[in-house]
GROMACS .gro file of N, CA and C in nm:
model
  477
    1MET      N    1  -1.702   0.018   0.702
    1MET     CA    2  -1.683  -0.067   0.594
    1MET      C    3  -1.754  -0.213   0.633
    2SER      N    4  -1.829  -0.244   0.520
    2SER     CA    5  -1.891  -0.383   0.527
    2SER      C    6  -1.785  -0.486   0.473
    3ALA      N    7  -1.828  -0.600   0.512
    3ALA     CA    8  -1.739  -0.714   0.456
    3ALA      C    9  -1.781  -0.762   0.315
    4GLY      N   10  -1.896  -0.694   0.261
    4GLY     CA   11  -1.948  -0.725   0.133
    4GLY      C   12  -1.843  -0.676   0.017
    5PRO      N   13  -1.871  -0.704  -0.102
    5PRO     CA   14  -1.793  -0.673  -0.210
    5PRO      C   15  -1.767  -0.518  -0.224
    6VAL      N   16  -1.885  -0.449  -0.197
    6VAL     CA   17  -1.875  -0.300  -0.211
    6VAL      C   18  -1.778  -0.246  -0.103
    7GLY      N   19  -1.793  -0.289   0.010
    7GLY     CA   20  -1.706  -0.247   0.124
    7GLY      C   21  -1.555  -0.284   0.097
    8MET      N   22  -1.534  -0.412   0.067
    8MET     CA   23  -1.405  -0.454   0.035
    8MET      C   24  -1.348  -0.382  -0.071
    9ALA      N   25  -1.425  -0.357  -0.192
    9ALA     CA   26  -1.366  -0.268  -0.293
    9ALA      C   27  -1.336  -0.134  -0.249
   10LEU      N   28  -1.417  -0.070  -0.171
   10LEU     CA   29  -1.394   0.062  -0.133
   10LEU      C   30  -1.260   0.067  -0.048
   11SER      N   31  -1.253  -0.034   0.039
   11SER     CA   32  -1.148  -0.031   0.137
   11SER      C   33  -1.002  -0.056   0.052
   12GLY      N   34  -1.007  -0.150  -0.022
   12GLY     CA   35  -0.889  -0.176  -0.120
   12GLY      C   36  -0.844  -0.059  -0.216
   13GLY      N   37  -0.962  -0.001  -0.266
   13GLY     CA   38  -0.938   0.124  -0.347
   13GLY      C   39  -0.874   0.227  -0.261
   14ALA      N   40  -0.922   0.259  -0.143
   14ALA     CA   41  -0.875   0.356  -0.065
   14ALA      C   42  -0.729   0.336  -0.030
   15LEU      N   43  -0.678   0.206  -0.014
   15LEU     CA   44  -0.559   0.172   0.033
   15LEU      C   45  -0.468   0.184  -0.085
   16SER      N   46  -0.513   0.154  -0.196
   16SER     CA   47  -0.413   0.138  -0.312
   16SER      C   48  -0.422   0.258  -0.409
   17VAL      N   49  -0.526   0.349  -0.398
   17VAL     CA   50  -0.536   0.476  -0.480
   17VAL      C   51  -0.542   0.606  -0.394
   18ALA      N   52  -0.644   0.604  -0.305
   18ALA     CA   53  -0.657   0.740  -0.236
   18ALA      C   54  -0.551   0.752  -0.151
   19VAL      N   55  -0.507   0.660  -0.048
   19VAL     CA   56  -0.399   0.698   0.037
   19VAL      C   57  -0.259   0.734  -0.029
   20PRO      N   58  -0.225   0.656  -0.137
   20PRO     CA   59  -0.093   0.716  -0.200
   20PRO      C   60  -0.117   0.847  -0.276
   21ALA      N   61  -0.236   0.875  -0.314
   21ALA     CA   62  -0.276   1.004  -0.377
   21ALA      C   63  -0.267   1.118  -0.274
   22LEU      N   64  -0.315   1.087  -0.150
   22LEU     CA   65  -0.320   1.176  -0.039
   22LEU      C   66  -0.173   1.208   0.000
   23VAL      N   67  -0.088   1.099   0.006
   23VAL     CA   68   0.064   1.134   0.040
   23VAL      C   69   0.123   1.208  -0.067
   24LEU      N   70   0.102   1.181  -0.194
   24LEU     CA   71   0.181   1.249  -0.303
   24LEU      C   72   0.128   1.391  -0.294
   25ALA      N   73  -0.009   1.424  -0.285
   25ALA     CA   74  -0.050   1.559  -0.285
   25ALA      C   75  -0.010   1.640  -0.161
   26THR      N   76   0.019   1.570  -0.049
   26THR     CA   77   0.058   1.662   0.056
   26THR      C   78   0.216   1.637   0.115
   27ARG      N   79   0.287   1.562   0.020
   27ARG     CA   80   0.411   1.537   0.086
   27ARG      C   81   0.515   1.657   0.095
   28ASP      N   82   0.488   1.773   0.037
   28ASP     CA   83   0.543   1.892   0.051
   28ASP      C   84   0.491   1.998   0.134
   29ARG      N   85   0.382   1.945   0.179
   29ARG     CA   86   0.303   2.051   0.260
   29ARG      C   87   0.292   1.989   0.424
   30LEU      N   88   0.286   1.868   0.427
   30LEU     CA   89   0.285   1.800   0.559
   30LEU      C   90   0.416   1.744   0.616
   31PRO      N   91   0.441   1.743   0.747
   31PRO     CA   92   0.557   1.708   0.786
   31PRO      C   93   0.571   1.535   0.798
   32TRP      N   94   0.545   1.476   0.677
   32TRP     CA   95   0.559   1.332   0.677
   32TRP      C   96   0.688   1.273   0.744
   33ALA      N   97   0.800   1.343   0.719
   33ALA     CA   98   0.922   1.297   0.756
   33ALA      C   99   0.927   1.267   0.908
   34ARG      N  100   0.855   1.337   0.987
   34ARG     CA  101   0.842   1.307   1.133
   34ARG      C  102   0.762   1.173   1.175
   35VAL      N  103   0.684   1.117   1.079
   35VAL     CA  104   0.607   1.008   1.121
   35VAL      C  105   0.642   0.879   1.039
   36THR      N  106   0.740   0.912   0.944
   36THR     CA  107   0.784   0.802   0.852
   36THR      C  108   0.860   0.690   0.932
   37LEU      N  109   0.829   0.572   0.909
   37LEU     CA  110   0.887   0.454   0.976
   37LEU      C  111   0.990   0.393   0.870
   38PRO      N  112   1.082   0.322   0.921
   38PRO     CA  113   1.168   0.252   0.833
   38PRO      C  114   1.083   0.150   0.757
   39ALA      N  115   1.126   0.125   0.616
   39ALA     CA  116   1.044   0.018   0.534
   39ALA      C  117   1.042  -0.115   0.626
   40GLY      N  118   1.136  -0.166   0.676
   40GLY     CA  119   1.141  -0.278   0.749
   40GLY      C  120   1.033  -0.301   0.855
   41VAL      N  121   0.990  -0.170   0.914
   41VAL     CA  122   0.889  -0.195   1.020
   41VAL      C  123   0.757  -0.158   0.946
   42ALA      N  124   0.758  -0.045   0.857
   42ALA     CA  125   0.619   0.002   0.799
   42ALA      C  126   0.557  -0.118   0.721
   43GLY      N  127   0.631  -0.180   0.632
   43GLY     CA  128   0.579  -0.290   0.532
   43GLY      C  129   0.533  -0.408   0.608
   44PRO      N  130   0.613  -0.480   0.696
   44PRO     CA  131   0.561  -0.593   0.760
   44PRO      C  132   0.457  -0.561   0.855
   45GLY      N  133   0.465  -0.446   0.930
   45GLY     CA  134   0.360  -0.390   1.009
   45GLY      C  135   0.223  -0.391   0.947
   46PHE      N  136   0.239  -0.313   0.836
   46PHE     CA  137   0.101  -0.300   0.763
   46PHE      C  138   0.054  -0.437   0.704
   47LEU      N  139   0.135  -0.526   0.653
   47LEU     CA  140   0.087  -0.653   0.613
   47LEU      C  141   0.013  -0.714   0.729
   48VAL      N  142   0.058  -0.712   0.864
   48VAL     CA  143  -0.002  -0.790   0.971
   48VAL      C  144  -0.141  -0.706   0.997
   49LEU      N  145  -0.129  -0.570   1.002
   49LEU     CA  146  -0.247  -0.493   1.046
   49LEU      C  147  -0.350  -0.525   0.927
   50HIS      N  148  -0.335  -0.527   0.813
   50HIS     CA  149  -0.411  -0.546   0.694
   50HIS      C  150  -0.489  -0.675   0.718
   51ALA      N  151  -0.408  -0.773   0.735
   51ALA     CA  152  -0.458  -0.918   0.748
   51ALA      C  153  -0.556  -0.934   0.862
   52LEU      N  154  -0.526  -0.877   0.971
   52LEU     CA  155  -0.600  -0.875   1.094
   52LEU      C  156  -0.745  -0.799   1.071
   53VAL      N  157  -0.729  -0.676   1.011
   53VAL     CA  158  -0.850  -0.599   0.989
   53VAL      C  159  -0.937  -0.670   0.868
   54VAL      N  160  -0.877  -0.712   0.777
   54VAL     CA  161  -0.967  -0.756   0.667
   54VAL      C  162  -1.035  -0.902   0.723
   55LEU      N  163  -0.949  -0.973   0.798
   55LEU     CA  164  -1.013  -1.113   0.851
   55LEU      C  165  -1.118  -1.082   0.943
   56ALA      N  166  -1.082  -0.978   1.029
   56ALA     CA  167  -1.192  -0.949   1.125
   56ALA      C  168  -1.320  -0.895   1.063
   57MET      N  169  -1.311  -0.818   0.973
   57MET     CA  170  -1.432  -0.761   0.902
   57MET      C  171  -1.499  -0.871   0.828
   58GLY      N  172  -1.420  -0.951   0.754
   58GLY     CA  173  -1.485  -1.052   0.671
   58GLY      C  174  -1.536  -1.170   0.749
   59LEU      N  175  -1.467  -1.218   0.858
   59LEU     CA  176  -1.510  -1.331   0.925
   59LEU      C  177  -1.585  -1.311   1.061
   60ARG      N  178  -1.554  -1.199   1.118
   60ARG     CA  179  -1.625  -1.178   1.242
   60ARG      C  180  -1.731  -1.084   1.239
   61HIS      N  181  -1.751  -0.992   1.132
   61HIS     CA  182  -1.868  -0.891   1.124
   61HIS      C  183  -1.877  -0.816   1.228
   62PRO      N  184  -1.792  -0.732   1.266
   62PRO     CA  185  -1.825  -0.639   1.384
   62PRO      C  186  -1.931  -0.542   1.354
   63GLY      N  187  -1.979  -0.486   1.449
   63GLY     CA  188  -2.082  -0.372   1.432
   63GLY      C  189  -2.027  -0.246   1.361
   64PRO      N  190  -2.106  -0.171   1.313
   64PRO     CA  191  -2.075  -0.048   1.241
   64PRO      C  192  -1.984   0.033   1.304
   65ALA      N  193  -1.986   0.051   1.429
   65ALA     CA  194  -1.897   0.151   1.497
   65ALA      C  195  -1.754   0.087   1.488
   66ALA      N  196  -1.754  -0.051   1.527
   66ALA     CA  197  -1.626  -0.110   1.526
   66ALA      C  198  -1.568  -0.109   1.390
   67GLY      N  199  -1.656  -0.149   1.282
   67GLY     CA  200  -1.609  -0.149   1.144
   67GLY      C  201  -1.557  -0.020   1.096
   68TRP      N  202  -1.604   0.093   1.149
   68TRP     CA  203  -1.543   0.224   1.097
   68TRP      C  204  -1.417   0.252   1.178
   69LEU      N  205  -1.414   0.206   1.298
   69LEU     CA  206  -1.278   0.223   1.363
   69LEU      C  207  -1.177   0.145   1.311
   70LEU      N  208  -1.206   0.025   1.265
   70LEU     CA  209  -1.102  -0.057   1.209
   70LEU      C  210  -1.060  -0.018   1.088
   71GLU      N  211  -1.151   0.041   1.005
   71GLU     CA  212  -1.115   0.100   0.885
   71GLU      C  213  -1.022   0.219   0.888
   72ALA      N  214  -1.057   0.305   1.000
   72ALA     CA  215  -0.972   0.418   1.018
   72ALA      C  216  -0.830   0.378   1.061
   73VAL      N  217  -0.825   0.274   1.147
   73VAL     CA  218  -0.682   0.238   1.177
   73VAL      C  219  -0.615   0.163   1.057
   74LEU      N  220  -0.697   0.111   0.969
   74LEU     CA  221  -0.633   0.058   0.850
   74LEU      C  222  -0.571   0.156   0.770
   75LEU      N  223  -0.667   0.264   0.743
   75LEU     CA  224  -0.637   0.374   0.657
   75LEU      C  225  -0.493   0.455   0.735
   76ALA      N  226  -0.490   0.459   0.838
   76ALA     CA  227  -0.375   0.521   0.908
   76ALA      C  228  -0.244   0.428   0.891
   77GLY      N  229  -0.270   0.298   0.908
   77GLY     CA  230  -0.160   0.211   0.868
   77GLY      C  231  -0.113   0.212   0.712
   78GLY      N  232  -0.211   0.245   0.626
   78GLY     CA  233  -0.187   0.243   0.498
   78GLY      C  234  -0.096   0.382   0.467
   79VAL      N  235  -0.125   0.485   0.533
   79VAL     CA  236  -0.039   0.601   0.518
   79VAL      C  237   0.087   0.570   0.557
   80LEU      N  238   0.125   0.498   0.666
   80LEU     CA  239   0.248   0.463   0.718
   80LEU      C  240   0.321   0.378   0.630
   81PHE      N  241   0.230   0.279   0.558
   81PHE     CA  242   0.286   0.188   0.456
   81PHE      C  243   0.359   0.261   0.344
   82TRP      N  244   0.273   0.362   0.283
   82TRP     CA  245   0.311   0.437   0.178
   82TRP      C  246   0.432   0.540   0.183
   83LEU      N  247   0.443   0.582   0.314
   83LEU     CA  248   0.554   0.683   0.330
   83LEU      C  249   0.701   0.652   0.284
   84PRO      N  250   0.738   0.526   0.308
   84PRO     CA  251   0.888   0.505   0.261
   84PRO      C  252   0.892   0.500   0.123
   85VAL      N  253   0.775   0.483   0.039
   85VAL     CA  254   0.771   0.489  -0.104
   85VAL      C  255   0.769   0.629  -0.150
   86LEU      N  256   0.677   0.712  -0.108
   86LEU     CA  257   0.649   0.846  -0.153
   86LEU      C  258   0.689   0.971  -0.080
   87ALA      N  259   0.713   0.964   0.037
   87ALA     CA  260   0.751   1.095   0.130
   87ALA      C  261   0.894   1.113   0.106
   88HIS      N  262   0.925   1.239   0.130
   88HIS     CA  263   1.058   1.291   0.131
   88HIS      C  264   1.088   1.280   0.272
   89SER      N  265   1.173   1.181   0.310
   89SER     CA  266   1.227   1.158   0.440
   89SER      C  267   1.351   1.083   0.448
   90ARG      N  268   1.422   1.066   0.561
   90ARG     CA  269   1.533   0.995   0.567
   90ARG      C  270   1.517   0.840   0.545
   91HIS      N  271   1.393   0.811   0.568
   91HIS     CA  272   1.351   0.656   0.532
   91HIS      C  273   1.298   0.625   0.404
   92ARG      N  274   1.316   0.737   0.309
   92ARG     CA  275   1.252   0.698   0.180
   92ARG      C  276   1.344   0.597   0.110
   93LEU      N  277   1.291   0.498   0.064
   93LEU     CA  278   1.350   0.407  -0.027
   93LEU      C  279   1.420   0.451  -0.158
   94GLY      N  280   1.522   0.376  -0.187
   94GLY     CA  281   1.587   0.413  -0.329
   94GLY      C  282   1.503   0.334  -0.434
   95GLY      N  283   1.545   0.359  -0.562
   95GLY     CA  284   1.469   0.299  -0.652
   95GLY      C  285   1.468   0.142  -0.655
   96ALA      N  286   1.571   0.060  -0.629
   96ALA     CA  287   1.555  -0.088  -0.603
   96ALA      C  288   1.477  -0.114  -0.477
   97GLY      N  289   1.486  -0.038  -0.366
   97GLY     CA  290   1.413  -0.071  -0.248
   97GLY      C  291   1.259  -0.057  -0.271
   98ARG      N  292   1.202   0.054  -0.338
   98ARG     CA  293   1.067   0.084  -0.374
   98ARG      C  294   1.019  -0.030  -0.449
   99CYS      N  295   1.090  -0.094  -0.552
   99CYS     CA  296   1.045  -0.195  -0.642
   99CYS      C  297   1.033  -0.321  -0.553
  100LEU      N  298   1.122  -0.357  -0.459
  100LEU     CA  299   1.124  -0.478  -0.389
  100LEU      C  300   1.015  -0.463  -0.282
  101TYR      N  301   1.002  -0.343  -0.216
  101TYR     CA  302   0.890  -0.315  -0.110
  101TYR      C  303   0.761  -0.343  -0.176
  102LEU      N  304   0.728  -0.285  -0.291
  102LEU     CA  305   0.599  -0.284  -0.348
  102LEU      C  306   0.576  -0.423  -0.409
  103PHE      N  307   0.667  -0.484  -0.474
  103PHE     CA  308   0.638  -0.627  -0.548
  103PHE      C  309   0.629  -0.720  -0.421
  104LEU      N  310   0.686  -0.713  -0.302
  104LEU     CA  311   0.663  -0.801  -0.206
  104LEU      C  312   0.536  -0.785  -0.138
  105ALA      N  313   0.487  -0.660  -0.119
  105ALA     CA  314   0.360  -0.631  -0.060
  105ALA      C  315   0.243  -0.669  -0.139
  106ALA      N  316   0.260  -0.637  -0.267
  106ALA     CA  317   0.126  -0.680  -0.354
  106ALA      C  318   0.064  -0.812  -0.338
  107PRO      N  319   0.137  -0.927  -0.354
  107PRO     CA  320   0.089  -1.055  -0.333
  107PRO      C  321   0.035  -1.075  -0.174
  108SER      N  322   0.129  -1.025  -0.085
  108SER     CA  323   0.121  -1.051   0.058
  108SER      C  324  -0.018  -0.994   0.106
  109LEU      N  325  -0.055  -0.873   0.046
  109LEU     CA  326  -0.170  -0.806   0.083
  109LEU      C  327  -0.290  -0.872   0.028
  110ASP      N  328  -0.285  -0.967  -0.078
  110ASP     CA  329  -0.398  -1.048  -0.125
  110ASP      C  330  -0.433  -1.166  -0.041
  111LEU      N  331  -0.349  -1.207   0.045
  111LEU     CA  332  -0.351  -1.336   0.118
  111LEU      C  333  -0.484  -1.344   0.199
  112PRO      N  334  -0.496  -1.223   0.282
  112PRO     CA  335  -0.634  -1.226   0.367
  112PRO      C  336  -0.756  -1.240   0.265
  113ALA      N  337  -0.757  -1.173   0.150
  113ALA     CA  338  -0.873  -1.188   0.066
  113ALA      C  339  -0.879  -1.327   0.009
  114VAL      N  340  -0.768  -1.416  -0.008
  114VAL     CA  341  -0.775  -1.547  -0.047
  114VAL      C  342  -0.852  -1.631   0.074
  115VAL      N  343  -0.814  -1.591   0.188
  115VAL     CA  344  -0.872  -1.665   0.305
  115VAL      C  345  -1.025  -1.637   0.310
  116LEU      N  346  -1.054  -1.511   0.297
  116LEU     CA  347  -1.203  -1.480   0.272
  116LEU      C  348  -1.286  -1.573   0.166
  117ILE      N  349  -1.208  -1.588   0.054
  117ILE     CA  350  -1.266  -1.663  -0.064
  117ILE      C  351  -1.277  -1.805  -0.012
  118ALA      N  352  -1.172  -1.857   0.070
  118ALA     CA  353  -1.170  -1.995   0.099
  118ALA      C  354  -1.296  -2.011   0.210
  119HIS      N  355  -1.328  -1.913   0.278
  119HIS     CA  356  -1.433  -1.928   0.375
  119HIS      C  357  -1.575  -1.886   0.314
  120GLY      N  358  -1.589  -1.894   0.192
  120GLY     CA  359  -1.724  -1.870   0.116
  120GLY      C  360  -1.749  -1.718   0.114
  121HIS      N  361  -1.665  -1.627   0.107
  121HIS     CA  362  -1.689  -1.484   0.094
  121HIS      C  363  -1.626  -1.446  -0.031
  122SER      N  364  -1.656  -1.504  -0.142
  122SER     CA  365  -1.589  -1.498  -0.264
  122SER      C  366  -1.601  -1.360  -0.333
  123TRP      N  367  -1.722  -1.302  -0.334
  123TRP     CA  368  -1.718  -1.175  -0.403
  123TRP      C  369  -1.660  -1.070  -0.317
  124GLY      N  370  -1.650  -1.083  -0.183
  124GLY     CA  371  -1.589  -0.980  -0.104
  124GLY      C  372  -1.422  -0.986  -0.142
  125GLY      N  373  -1.385  -1.125  -0.124
  125GLY     CA  374  -1.245  -1.145  -0.134
  125GLY      C  375  -1.203  -1.093  -0.275
  126LEU      N  376  -1.266  -1.130  -0.380
  126LEU     CA  377  -1.236  -1.090  -0.521
  126LEU      C  378  -1.248  -0.944  -0.536
  127ALA      N  379  -1.320  -0.873  -0.477
  127ALA     CA  380  -1.341  -0.728  -0.488
  127ALA      C  381  -1.210  -0.670  -0.424
  128MET      N  382  -1.171  -0.721  -0.305
  128MET     CA  383  -1.055  -0.676  -0.249
  128MET      C  384  -0.930  -0.691  -0.332
  129ILE      N  385  -0.913  -0.814  -0.379
  129ILE     CA  386  -0.790  -0.842  -0.481
  129ILE      C  387  -0.794  -0.740  -0.599
  130ILE      N  388  -0.915  -0.735  -0.665
  130ILE     CA  389  -0.927  -0.643  -0.786
  130ILE      C  390  -0.895  -0.490  -0.737
  131ALA      N  391  -0.946  -0.455  -0.625
  131ALA     CA  392  -0.924  -0.315  -0.578
  131ALA      C  393  -0.777  -0.285  -0.549
  132MET      N  394  -0.704  -0.388  -0.522
  132MET     CA  395  -0.571  -0.373  -0.478
  132MET      C  396  -0.473  -0.373  -0.591
  133LEU      N  397  -0.523  -0.408  -0.715
  133LEU     CA  398  -0.425  -0.407  -0.830
  133LEU      C  399  -0.355  -0.276  -0.855
  134PRO      N  400  -0.403  -0.158  -0.840
  134PRO     CA  401  -0.323  -0.044  -0.846
  134PRO      C  402  -0.187  -0.052  -0.768
  135LEU      N  403  -0.161  -0.143  -0.665
  135LEU     CA  404  -0.054  -0.147  -0.597
  135LEU      C  405   0.054  -0.224  -0.689
  136GLY      N  406   0.000  -0.316  -0.767
  136GLY     CA  407   0.106  -0.368  -0.870
  136GLY      C  408   0.132  -0.288  -0.975
  137ALA      N  409   0.032  -0.201  -0.996
  137ALA     CA  410   0.076  -0.096  -1.114
  137ALA      C  411   0.176  -0.006  -1.051
  138ALA      N  412   0.165   0.039  -0.931
  138ALA     CA  413   0.265   0.118  -0.868
  138ALA      C  414   0.389   0.058  -0.861
  139ALA      N  415   0.389  -0.072  -0.843
  139ALA     CA  416   0.531  -0.139  -0.845
  139ALA      C  417   0.596  -0.131  -0.983
  140LEU      N  418   0.513  -0.162  -1.084
  140LEU     CA  419   0.573  -0.150  -1.219
  140LEU      C  420   0.602  -0.012  -1.249
  141LEU      N  421   0.543   0.096  -1.216
  141LEU     CA  422   0.576   0.230  -1.249
  141LEU      C  423   0.709   0.257  -1.169
  142ALA      N  424   0.727   0.205  -1.037
  142ALA     CA  425   0.838   0.234  -0.960
  142ALA      C  426   0.975   0.178  -1.031
  143THR      N  427   0.932   0.054  -1.082
  143THR     CA  428   1.053  -0.015  -1.167
  143THR      C  429   1.086   0.068  -1.283
  144TRP      N  430   0.988   0.108  -1.360
  144TRP     CA  431   1.024   0.172  -1.479
  144TRP      C  432   1.096   0.309  -1.443
  145ARG      N  433   1.056   0.375  -1.344
  145ARG     CA  434   1.131   0.488  -1.312
  145ARG      C  435   1.267   0.477  -1.272
  146TRP      N  436   1.281   0.367  -1.184
  146TRP     CA  437   1.416   0.328  -1.144
  146TRP      C  438   1.511   0.297  -1.261
  147ILE      N  439   1.454   0.223  -1.350
  147ILE     CA  440   1.550   0.157  -1.477
  147ILE      C  441   1.576   0.301  -1.567
  148THR      N  442   1.482   0.382  -1.577
  148THR     CA  443   1.510   0.490  -1.672
  148THR      C  444   1.604   0.586  -1.618
  149ALA      N  445   1.591   0.597  -1.475
  149ALA     CA  446   1.679   0.688  -1.397
  149ALA      C  447   1.822   0.639  -1.409
  150GLU      N  448   1.829   0.504  -1.383
  150GLU     CA  449   1.962   0.438  -1.396
  150GLU      C  450   2.030   0.456  -1.546
  151GLU      N  451   1.941   0.429  -1.651
  151GLU     CA  452   1.991   0.451  -1.776
  151GLU      C  453   2.041   0.597  -1.802
  152ARG      N  454   1.961   0.709  -1.754
  152ARG     CA  455   1.995   0.835  -1.777
  152ARG      C  456   2.138   0.873  -1.723
  153VAL      N  457   2.160   0.820  -1.590
  153VAL     CA  458   2.290   0.838  -1.528
  153VAL      C  459   2.401   0.760  -1.604
  154GLU      N  460   2.365   0.654  -1.660
  154GLU     CA  461   2.482   0.567  -1.738
  154GLU      C  462   2.497   0.639  -1.871
  155VAL      N  463   2.405   0.696  -1.927
  155VAL     CA  464   2.444   0.764  -2.052
  155VAL      C  465   2.490   0.888  -2.017
  156ALA      N  466   2.470   0.960  -1.927
  156ALA     CA  467   2.543   1.083  -1.886
  156ALA      C  468   2.688   1.062  -1.852
  157ARG      N  469   2.714   0.947  -1.783
  157ARG     CA  470   2.853   0.914  -1.744
  157ARG      C  471   2.935   0.872  -1.865
  158THR      N  472   2.867   0.800  -1.968
  158THR     CA  473   2.956   0.759  -2.081
  158THR      C  474   2.966   0.863  -2.187
  159ALA      N  475   2.873   0.959  -2.175
  159ALA     CA  476   2.878   1.068  -2.288
  159ALA      C  477   2.982   1.159  -2.275
   0.00000   0.00000   0.00000
């Protein structure tokens, strides 16, 4: 991954679209339950990892081999981040937990991009922020699904 706008957009898109799609597509076929971490570990851990990798790529400009290694570590961390939301495991979050987890993560994951913008890497930082917008959409979808599920339970209870 490069620190330029295309590299940052690809990285952000991979984390906010490709990784959750991979987890969803394989959650019934791969043993994700064995590697799922509690949300209290996966979320903050990924926020720190994401910040370190994005800032290293954007401000330190490592060589191609180190850049690809950092990107691979970031994608692996992205899988661990999404598992409490999407995988069928004992650490799967409930409706309210998924909403809170995603709504707290969305702006936090943008902070390293803001730092890049402040250091003069405006296009790379903006590309990362835009590419991570699907995370906010996932938070909205999780909220909608939680609300409608709660409503169905209440309607069934009072019927």
